[in-house]
PDB file of C-alpha atoms and ligand atoms in Angstrom:
ATOM      1  CA  MET A   1     119.346  90.933 115.706  1.00  0.00           C
ATOM      2  CA  VAL A   2     117.210  93.307 117.794  1.00  0.00           C
ATOM      3  CA  PRO A   3     113.845  93.942 116.099  1.00  0.00           C
ATOM      4  CA  GLY A   4     112.686  97.528 115.628  1.00  0.00           C
ATOM      5  CA  ALA A   5     114.486 100.446 114.039  1.00  0.00           C
ATOM      6  CA  ARG A   6     113.783 103.884 112.584  1.00  0.00           C
ATOM      7  CA  LEU A   7     115.483 103.965 109.204  1.00  0.00           C
ATOM      8  CA  ILE A   8     115.535 106.097 106.069  1.00  0.00           C
ATOM      9  CA  VAL A   9     116.869 104.823 102.759  1.00  0.00           C
ATOM     10  CA  LEU A  10     117.917 107.555 100.323  1.00  0.00           C
ATOM     11  CA  GLY A  11     119.077 106.953  96.769  1.00  0.00           C
ATOM     12  CA  LYS A  12     118.303 107.865  93.180  1.00  0.00           C
ATOM     13  CA  GLN A  13     115.270 106.362  91.480  1.00  0.00           C
ATOM     14  CA  GLY A  14     116.381 102.928  90.314  1.00  0.00           C
ATOM     15  CA  ALA A  15     119.029 102.571  93.039  1.00  0.00           C
ATOM     16  CA  GLY A  16     117.122  99.579  94.410  1.00  0.00           C
ATOM     17  CA  LYS A  17     115.465 101.348  97.361  1.00  0.00           C
ATOM     18  CA  GLY A  18     112.129  99.549  96.954  1.00  0.00           C
ATOM     19  CA  THR A  19     113.648  96.063  96.858  1.00  0.00           C
ATOM     20  CA  GLN A  20     116.033  96.743  99.742  1.00  0.00           C
ATOM     21  CA  CYS A  21     113.391  98.433 101.914  1.00  0.00           C
ATOM     22  CA  VAL A  22     111.149  95.354 101.647  1.00  0.00           C
ATOM     23  CA  ARG A  23     114.094  93.192 102.760  1.00  0.00           C
ATOM     24  CA  LEU A  24     114.973  95.532 105.651  1.00  0.00           C
ATOM     25  CA  SER A  25     111.345  95.605 106.725  1.00  0.00           C
ATOM     26  CA  HIS A  26     111.349  91.776 106.997  1.00  0.00           C
ATOM     27  CA  HIS A  27     114.755  91.658 108.687  1.00  0.00           C
ATOM     28  CA  TYR A  28     113.976  94.200 111.418  1.00  0.00           C
ATOM     29  CA  VAL A  29     110.205  93.438 111.546  1.00  0.00           C
ATOM     30  CA  ILE A  30     109.242  97.037 110.823  1.00  0.00           C
ATOM     31  CA  PRO A  31     106.701  98.571 108.447  1.00  0.00           C
ATOM     32  CA  HIS A  32     107.948  99.632 105.003  1.00  0.00           C
ATOM     33  CA  ILE A  33     106.555 103.090 104.340  1.00  0.00           C
ATOM     34  CA  SER A  34     106.885 104.179 100.717  1.00  0.00           C
ATOM     35  CA  THR A  35     105.386 107.582  99.908  1.00  0.00           C
ATOM     36  CA  GLY A  36     105.386 106.606  96.207  1.00  0.00           C
ATOM     37  CA  ASP A  37     103.265 103.498  97.009  1.00  0.00           C
ATOM     38  CA  MET A  38     100.950 105.527  99.254  1.00  0.00           C
ATOM     39  CA  LEU A  39     100.450 108.107  96.504  1.00  0.00           C
ATOM     40  CA  ARG A  40      99.926 105.425  93.825  1.00  0.00           C
ATOM     41  CA  GLY A  41      97.298 103.867  96.141  1.00  0.00           C
ATOM     42  CA  ALA A  42      95.524 107.235  96.385  1.00  0.00           C
ATOM     43  CA  VAL A  43      95.682 107.632  92.581  1.00  0.00           C
ATOM     44  CA  LYS A  44      94.206 104.169  92.082  1.00  0.00           C
ATOM     45  CA  MET A  45      91.386 104.856  94.562  1.00  0.00           C
ATOM     46  CA  GLN A  46      90.821 108.210  92.847  1.00  0.00           C
ATOM     47  CA  THR A  47      90.696 110.058  96.164  1.00  0.00           C
ATOM     48  CA  PRO A  48      90.754 113.879  95.844  1.00  0.00           C
ATOM     49  CA  LEU A  49      94.413 113.784  96.958  1.00  0.00           C
ATOM     50  CA  GLY A  50      95.194 111.077  94.402  1.00  0.00           C
ATOM     51  CA  VAL A  51      93.582 113.019  91.552  1.00  0.00           C
ATOM     52  CA  GLU A  52      95.559 116.129  92.513  1.00  0.00           C
ATOM     53  CA  ALA A  53      98.860 114.236  93.009  1.00  0.00           C
ATOM     54  CA  LYS A  54      98.646 112.314  89.717  1.00  0.00           C
ATOM     55  CA  ARG A  55      99.485 115.245  87.460  1.00  0.00           C
ATOM     56  CA  PHE A  56     102.732 115.890  89.384  1.00  0.00           C
ATOM     57  CA  MET A  57     103.649 112.195  89.421  1.00  0.00           C
ATOM     58  CA  ASP A  58     103.065 111.679  85.692  1.00  0.00           C
ATOM     59  CA  GLU A  59     105.506 114.509  84.935  1.00  0.00           C
ATOM     60  CA  GLY A  60     108.118 113.198  87.378  1.00  0.00           C
ATOM     61  CA  GLU A  61     107.610 116.315  89.557  1.00  0.00           C
ATOM     62  CA  LEU A  62     107.533 116.301  93.356  1.00  0.00           C
ATOM     63  CA  VAL A  63     104.060 116.248  94.890  1.00  0.00           C
ATOM     64  CA  PRO A  64     103.651 119.441  96.972  1.00  0.00           C
ATOM     65  CA  ASP A  65     104.212 119.136 100.730  1.00  0.00           C
ATOM     66  CA  GLU A  66     100.658 120.417 101.451  1.00  0.00           C
ATOM     67  CA  LEU A  67      99.339 117.200  99.888  1.00  0.00           C
ATOM     68  CA  LEU A  68     101.976 114.781 101.143  1.00  0.00           C
ATOM     69  CA  LEU A  69     102.844 115.711 104.724  1.00  0.00           C
ATOM     70  CA  GLY A  70      99.359 114.924 106.085  1.00  0.00           C
ATOM     71  CA  LEU A  71      99.599 111.392 104.630  1.00  0.00           C
ATOM     72  CA  VAL A  72     103.028 110.826 106.212  1.00  0.00           C
ATOM     73  CA  ASP A  73     101.931 112.275 109.558  1.00  0.00           C
ATOM     74  CA  GLU A  74      98.899 109.965 109.638  1.00  0.00           C
ATOM     75  CA  ARG A  75     101.000 106.894 108.814  1.00  0.00           C
ATOM     76  CA  LEU A  76     103.681 107.643 111.406  1.00  0.00           C
ATOM     77  CA  ALA A  77     101.002 108.046 114.083  1.00  0.00           C
ATOM     78  CA  GLN A  78      99.814 104.432 113.699  1.00  0.00           C
ATOM     79  CA  ASP A  79     100.540 101.890 116.442  1.00  0.00           C
ATOM     80  CA  ASP A  80     102.933  99.694 114.428  1.00  0.00           C
ATOM     81  CA  THR A  81     105.268 102.582 113.582  1.00  0.00           C
ATOM     82  CA  ILE A  82     105.147 104.028 117.074  1.00  0.00           C
ATOM     83  CA  GLY A  83     105.871 100.624 118.608  1.00  0.00           C
ATOM     84  CA  ARG A  84     108.458  99.165 116.244  1.00  0.00           C
ATOM     85  CA  GLY A  85     109.697 101.942 113.960  1.00  0.00           C
ATOM     86  CA  PHE A  86     109.807 101.997 110.172  1.00  0.00           C
ATOM     87  CA  VAL A  87     111.883 102.023 107.047  1.00  0.00           C
ATOM     88  CA  LEU A  88     111.020 105.112 105.011  1.00  0.00           C
ATOM     89  CA  ASP A  89     111.357 104.815 101.231  1.00  0.00           C
ATOM     90  CA  GLY A  90     111.079 107.931  99.026  1.00  0.00           C
ATOM     91  CA  PHE A  91     110.621 110.288 101.964  1.00  0.00           C
ATOM     92  CA  PRO A  92     112.102 112.732 102.799  1.00  0.00           C
ATOM     93  CA  ARG A  93     113.229 114.023  99.410  1.00  0.00           C
ATOM     94  CA  THR A  94     114.053 117.622 100.389  1.00  0.00           C
ATOM     95  CA  VAL A  95     115.669 119.330 103.381  1.00  0.00           C
ATOM     96  CA  LYS A  96     112.288 120.923 104.137  1.00  0.00           C
ATOM     97  CA  GLN A  97     110.651 117.471 104.333  1.00  0.00           C
ATOM     98  CA  ALA A  98     113.489 116.201 106.538  1.00  0.00           C
ATOM     99  CA  GLU A  99     112.972 119.105 108.949  1.00  0.00           C
ATOM    100  CA  ALA A 100     109.239 118.333 108.997  1.00  0.00           C
ATOM    101  CA  LEU A 101     110.033 114.654 109.705  1.00  0.00           C
ATOM    102  CA  ASP A 102     112.282 115.558 112.653  1.00  0.00           C
ATOM    103  CA  ARG A 103     109.407 117.623 114.079  1.00  0.00           C
ATOM    104  CA  LEU A 104     106.879 114.795 113.536  1.00  0.00           C
ATOM    105  CA  LEU A 105     109.133 112.253 115.265  1.00  0.00           C
ATOM    106  CA  ALA A 106     110.333 114.327 118.229  1.00  0.00           C
ATOM    107  CA  PRO A 107     111.224 113.329 120.906  1.00  0.00           C
ATOM    108  CA  LEU A 108     112.110 110.097 119.059  1.00  0.00           C
ATOM    109  CA  GLU A 109     115.114 110.119 116.720  1.00  0.00           C
ATOM    110  CA  LEU A 110     116.179 108.272 113.585  1.00  0.00           C
ATOM    111  CA  ASP A 111     118.588 105.357 114.024  1.00  0.00           C
ATOM    112  CA  THR A 112     120.288 105.599 110.629  1.00  0.00           C
ATOM    113  CA  VAL A 113     119.915 107.384 107.305  1.00  0.00           C
ATOM    114  CA  LEU A 114     121.303 105.167 104.570  1.00  0.00           C
ATOM    115  CA  ASP A 115     122.375 106.529 101.209  1.00  0.00           C
ATOM    116  CA  LEU A 116     122.341 103.818  98.572  1.00  0.00           C
ATOM    117  CA  GLU A 117     125.022 104.871  96.085  1.00  0.00           C
ATOM    118  CA  VAL A 118     124.598 103.759  92.451  1.00  0.00           C
ATOM    119  CA  PRO A 119     126.047 105.549  89.376  1.00  0.00           C
ATOM    120  CA  ARG A 120     123.606 107.373  87.072  1.00  0.00           C
ATOM    121  CA  ASP A 121     124.218 105.162  84.004  1.00  0.00           C
ATOM    122  CA  LEU A 122     123.390 102.032  86.033  1.00  0.00           C
ATOM    123  CA  VAL A 123     120.130 103.480  87.405  1.00  0.00           C
ATOM    124  CA  LEU A 124     119.116 104.535  83.874  1.00  0.00           C
ATOM    125  CA  ALA A 125     119.566 100.964  82.659  1.00  0.00           C
ATOM    126  CA  ARG A 126     117.662  99.571  85.681  1.00  0.00           C
ATOM    127  CA  LEU A 127     114.753 102.021  85.246  1.00  0.00           C
ATOM    128  CA  ALA A 128     114.380 101.188  81.550  1.00  0.00           C
ATOM    129  CA  SER A 129     113.945  97.503  82.412  1.00  0.00           C
ATOM    130  CA  ARG A 130     111.901  98.003  85.636  1.00  0.00           C
ATOM    131  CA  ARG A 131     108.433  96.444  85.822  1.00  0.00           C
ATOM    132  CA  VAL A 132     106.095  96.634  88.812  1.00  0.00           C
ATOM    133  CA  CYS A 133     102.924  94.948  90.087  1.00  0.00           C
ATOM    134  CA  VAL A 134      99.979  97.367  89.860  1.00  0.00           C
ATOM    135  CA  ASP A 135      98.387  95.838  92.962  1.00  0.00           C
ATOM    136  CA  CYS A 136     101.135  95.187  95.540  1.00  0.00           C
ATOM    137  CA  GLY A 137     104.064  97.176  94.096  1.00  0.00           C
ATOM    138  CA  THR A 138     106.495  94.227  93.936  1.00  0.00           C
ATOM    139  CA  ASN A 139     109.393  95.095  91.633  1.00  0.00           C
ATOM    140  CA  TYR A 140     110.527  92.968  88.675  1.00  0.00           C
ATOM    141  CA  SER A 141     112.658  93.660  85.635  1.00  0.00           C
ATOM    142  CA  THR A 142     112.769  92.413  82.074  1.00  0.00           C
ATOM    143  CA  SER A 143     115.693  90.179  83.115  1.00  0.00           C
ATOM    144  CA  THR A 144     113.941  88.887  86.301  1.00  0.00           C
ATOM    145  CA  PRO A 145     110.259  88.671  85.271  1.00  0.00           C
ATOM    146  CA  PRO A 146     107.510  86.953  87.304  1.00  0.00           C
ATOM    147  CA  LYS A 147     107.272  83.159  86.841  1.00  0.00           C
ATOM    148  CA  VAL A 148     104.067  83.354  84.756  1.00  0.00           C
ATOM    149  CA  ASP A 149     103.535  85.790  81.902  1.00  0.00           C
ATOM    150  CA  TRP A 150     103.652  89.191  83.737  1.00  0.00           C
ATOM    151  CA  ILE A 151     101.389  87.988  86.546  1.00  0.00           C
ATOM    152  CA  CYS A 152     102.760  88.956  89.990  1.00  0.00           C
ATOM    153  CA  ASP A 153     104.283  86.004  91.912  1.00  0.00           C
ATOM    154  CA  VAL A 154     103.177  87.561  95.221  1.00  0.00           C
ATOM    155  CA  CYS A 155      99.546  88.616  94.645  1.00  0.00           C
ATOM    156  CA  GLY A 156      98.523  87.667  91.088  1.00  0.00           C
ATOM    157  CA  GLY A 157      98.257  91.324  90.004  1.00  0.00           C
ATOM    158  CA  GLU A 158      99.258  92.597  86.570  1.00  0.00           C
ATOM    159  CA  VAL A 159     102.955  93.470  86.192  1.00  0.00           C
ATOM    160  CA  VAL A 160     103.540  96.545  84.010  1.00  0.00           C
ATOM    161  CA  GLN A 161     105.964  99.361  83.264  1.00  0.00           C
ATOM    162  CA  ARG A 162     105.260 102.295  85.608  1.00  0.00           C
ATOM    163  CA  PRO A 163     103.482 105.158  83.776  1.00  0.00           C
ATOM    164  CA  ASP A 164     106.133 107.575  85.106  1.00  0.00           C
ATOM    165  CA  ASP A 165     109.023 105.418  83.845  1.00  0.00           C
ATOM    166  CA  THR A 166     109.043 107.270  80.505  1.00  0.00           C
ATOM    167  CA  GLU A 167     112.370 108.654  79.301  1.00  0.00           C
ATOM    168  CA  ALA A 168     111.326 112.293  79.948  1.00  0.00           C
ATOM    169  CA  ALA A 169     109.910 111.641  83.438  1.00  0.00           C
ATOM    170  CA  ILE A 170     112.943 109.531  84.426  1.00  0.00           C
ATOM    171  CA  LYS A 171     115.286 112.343  83.370  1.00  0.00           C
ATOM    172  CA  ARG A 172     113.211 114.890  85.286  1.00  0.00           C
ATOM    173  CA  ARG A 173     113.247 112.715  88.448  1.00  0.00           C
ATOM    174  CA  LEU A 174     117.008 112.225  88.254  1.00  0.00           C
ATOM    175  CA  ASP A 175     117.562 115.983  87.746  1.00  0.00           C
ATOM    176  CA  LEU A 176     115.310 116.670  90.749  1.00  0.00           C
ATOM    177  CA  TYR A 177     117.348 114.184  92.752  1.00  0.00           C
ATOM    178  CA  ASP A 178     120.486 116.219  92.000  1.00  0.00           C
ATOM    179  CA  THR A 179     118.922 119.584  92.860  1.00  0.00           C
ATOM    180  CA  GLU A 180     116.613 118.622  95.765  1.00  0.00           C
ATOM    181  CA  THR A 181     117.759 115.353  97.332  1.00  0.00           C
ATOM    182  CA  ALA A 182     121.554 115.532  96.976  1.00  0.00           C
ATOM    183  CA  PRO A 183     121.597 118.566  99.355  1.00  0.00           C
ATOM    184  CA  LEU A 184     119.575 116.436 101.772  1.00  0.00           C
ATOM    185  CA  VAL A 185     122.343 113.817 101.775  1.00  0.00           C
ATOM    186  CA  GLN A 186     124.795 116.583 102.784  1.00  0.00           C
ATOM    187  CA  TRP A 187     122.334 117.844 105.408  1.00  0.00           C
ATOM    188  CA  TYR A 188     122.120 114.426 107.105  1.00  0.00           C
ATOM    189  CA  ALA A 189     125.895 113.964 106.785  1.00  0.00           C
ATOM    190  CA  ALA A 190     126.466 117.304 108.547  1.00  0.00           C
ATOM    191  CA  SER A 191     124.440 116.096 111.542  1.00  0.00           C
ATOM    192  CA  GLY A 192     126.351 112.775 111.673  1.00  0.00           C
ATOM    193  CA  ARG A 193     123.303 110.654 110.783  1.00  0.00           C
ATOM    194  CA  LEU A 194     124.311 109.485 107.301  1.00  0.00           C
ATOM    195  CA  ALA A 195     125.845 106.167 106.288  1.00  0.00           C
ATOM    196  CA  ALA A 196     126.727 105.702 102.601  1.00  0.00           C
ATOM    197  CA  VAL A 197     126.346 102.156 101.279  1.00  0.00           C
ATOM    198  CA  ASP A 198     127.491 100.815  97.903  1.00  0.00           C
ATOM    199  CA  GLY A 199     124.290  99.886  96.031  1.00  0.00           C
ATOM    200  CA  THR A 200     125.967  97.964  93.199  1.00  0.00           C
ATOM    201  CA  GLY A 201     126.161  94.163  92.982  1.00  0.00           C
ATOM    202  CA  THR A 202     123.506  91.546  93.622  1.00  0.00           C
ATOM    203  CA  PRO A 203     120.468  92.358  95.819  1.00  0.00           C
ATOM    204  CA  ASP A 204     121.832  89.907  98.450  1.00  0.00           C
ATOM    205  CA  ASP A 205     125.215  91.687  98.531  1.00  0.00           C
ATOM    206  CA  VAL A 206     123.518  95.042  99.012  1.00  0.00           C
ATOM    207  CA  THR A 207     121.220  93.756 101.791  1.00  0.00           C
ATOM    208  CA  GLU A 208     124.194  92.314 103.625  1.00  0.00           C
ATOM    209  CA  ARG A 209     126.036  95.663 103.445  1.00  0.00           C
ATOM    210  CA  LEU A 210     122.957  97.558 104.614  1.00  0.00           C
ATOM    211  CA  VAL A 211     122.305  95.261 107.597  1.00  0.00           C
ATOM    212  CA  ARG A 212     125.970  95.385 108.639  1.00  0.00           C
ATOM    213  CA  THR A 213     125.945  99.193 108.485  1.00  0.00           C
ATOM    214  CA  ILE A 214     122.665  99.532 110.389  1.00  0.00           C
ATOM    215  CA  ASP A 215     123.787  97.147 113.125  1.00  0.00           C
ATOM    216  CA  GLU A 216     127.069  99.000 113.536  1.00  0.00           C
ATOM    217  CA  HIS A 217     125.142 102.252 113.943  1.00  0.00           C
ATOM    218  CA  ARG A 218     122.675 100.772 116.415  1.00  0.00           C
ATOM    219  CA  GLN A 219     125.270  99.169 118.663  1.00  0.00           C
ATOM    220  CA  PRO A 220     126.268 101.313 121.603  1.00  0.00           C
ATOM    221  CA  ARG A 221     129.722 102.620 120.825  1.00  0.00           C
ATOM    222  CA  PRO A 222     132.369 101.657 123.392  1.00  0.00           C
ATOM    223  CA  THR A 223     133.434 104.519 125.626  1.00  0.00           C
ATOM    224  CA  SER A 224     137.141 105.213 126.128  1.00  0.00           C
ATOM    225  CA  ARG A 225     136.797 103.541 129.540  1.00  0.00           C
ATOM    226  CA  GLY A 226     135.101 100.484 128.053  1.00  0.00           C
ATOM    227  CA  THR A 227     137.792  99.709 125.495  1.00  0.00           C
ATOM    228  CA  GLY A 228     140.100  98.182 128.092  1.00  0.00           C
ATOM    229  CA  ALA A 229     142.938 100.405 126.856  1.00  0.00           C
TER     230      ALA A 229
HETATM  231  P1  AMP B 301     108.708 106.859  93.885  1.00  0.00           P
HETATM  232  O1  AMP B 301     107.893 105.620  93.819  1.00  0.00           O
HETATM  233  O2  AMP B 301     109.404 107.062  95.211  1.00  0.00           O
HETATM  234  O3  AMP B 301     109.635 107.023  92.702  1.00  0.00           O
HETATM  235  O4  AMP B 301     107.662 108.091  93.787  1.00  0.00           O
HETATM  236  C1  AMP B 301     106.840 108.255  92.645  1.00  0.00           C
HETATM  237  C2  AMP B 301     106.388 109.700  92.571  1.00  0.00           C
HETATM  238  O5  AMP B 301     105.613 110.039  93.736  1.00  0.00           O
HETATM  239  C3  AMP B 301     107.511 110.739  92.539  1.00  0.00           C
HETATM  240  O6  AMP B 301     108.037 110.942  91.247  1.00  0.00           O
HETATM  241  C4  AMP B 301     106.780 111.980  93.064  1.00  0.00           C
HETATM  242  O7  AMP B 301     105.936 112.531  92.073  1.00  0.00           O
HETATM  243  C5  AMP B 301     105.878 111.382  94.140  1.00  0.00           C
HETATM  244  N1  AMP B 301     106.550 111.343  95.459  1.00  0.00           N
HETATM  245  C6  AMP B 301     106.916 110.235  96.176  1.00  0.00           C
HETATM  246  N2  AMP B 301     107.517 110.593  97.320  1.00  0.00           N
HETATM  247  C7  AMP B 301     107.548 111.957  97.337  1.00  0.00           C
HETATM  248  C8  AMP B 301     108.070 112.923  98.239  1.00  0.00           C
HETATM  249  N3  AMP B 301     108.710 112.569  99.371  1.00  0.00           N
HETATM  250  N4  AMP B 301     107.892 114.237  97.930  1.00  0.00           N
HETATM  251  C9  AMP B 301     107.261 114.625  96.811  1.00  0.00           C
HETATM  252  N5  AMP B 301     106.773 113.764  95.898  1.00  0.00           N
HETATM  253  C10 AMP B 301     106.908 112.435  96.150  1.00  0.00           C
END
């Protein structure tokens, strides 16, 4: 395995992006950059941006680009991302954001854009049972809780249901995925950068599929001369 990669993981809310991005970040030794986590951090710190973003997040709406793009730009300019790459989780969510990302990265390019495919009824069930640590963002569920009474195994923080995991906000986020992010999947597919990966099954199964797909994309493809034909 060669460390370093520039990856994007797309997928509906509840597709398992958070869990898989943490695993990919360990596997390829790259920072996991989640715009949702960055925004929740700003909300918790009550920064002016966090206060502004919170009302969009609570409704399941997208935070406007004027608020978000500066945060992403700042994060991508840090030494670890420049040196080793990243796995982006929750960004981009629209074609406009993807175009902005291409501009921010140039002349560097993405290695792979992964689309984690999970049917809507399965993500609805996963979101209803999702629980998350308020401090470090580690994901749990009602069927895989922390070892001790809703105290995070990783950092000791409180494990709760996300305030935007209400039925109305979940529905709004899934509708937005269909109208805003599904076209983005087509947009990346049209430029040959997309790899669809089946997101059903155990977390280990999904990680294995993702790593196999990423490594296939990163390996130099044999030329017609190199095939020995
Ligand atoms: P997530 O944790 O990815 O589900 O994000 C939680 C919330 O943060 C979303 O429902 C949006 O309100 C906001 N958010 C996260 N990423 C983005 C993004 N790329 N564009 C706009 N809003 C975002």
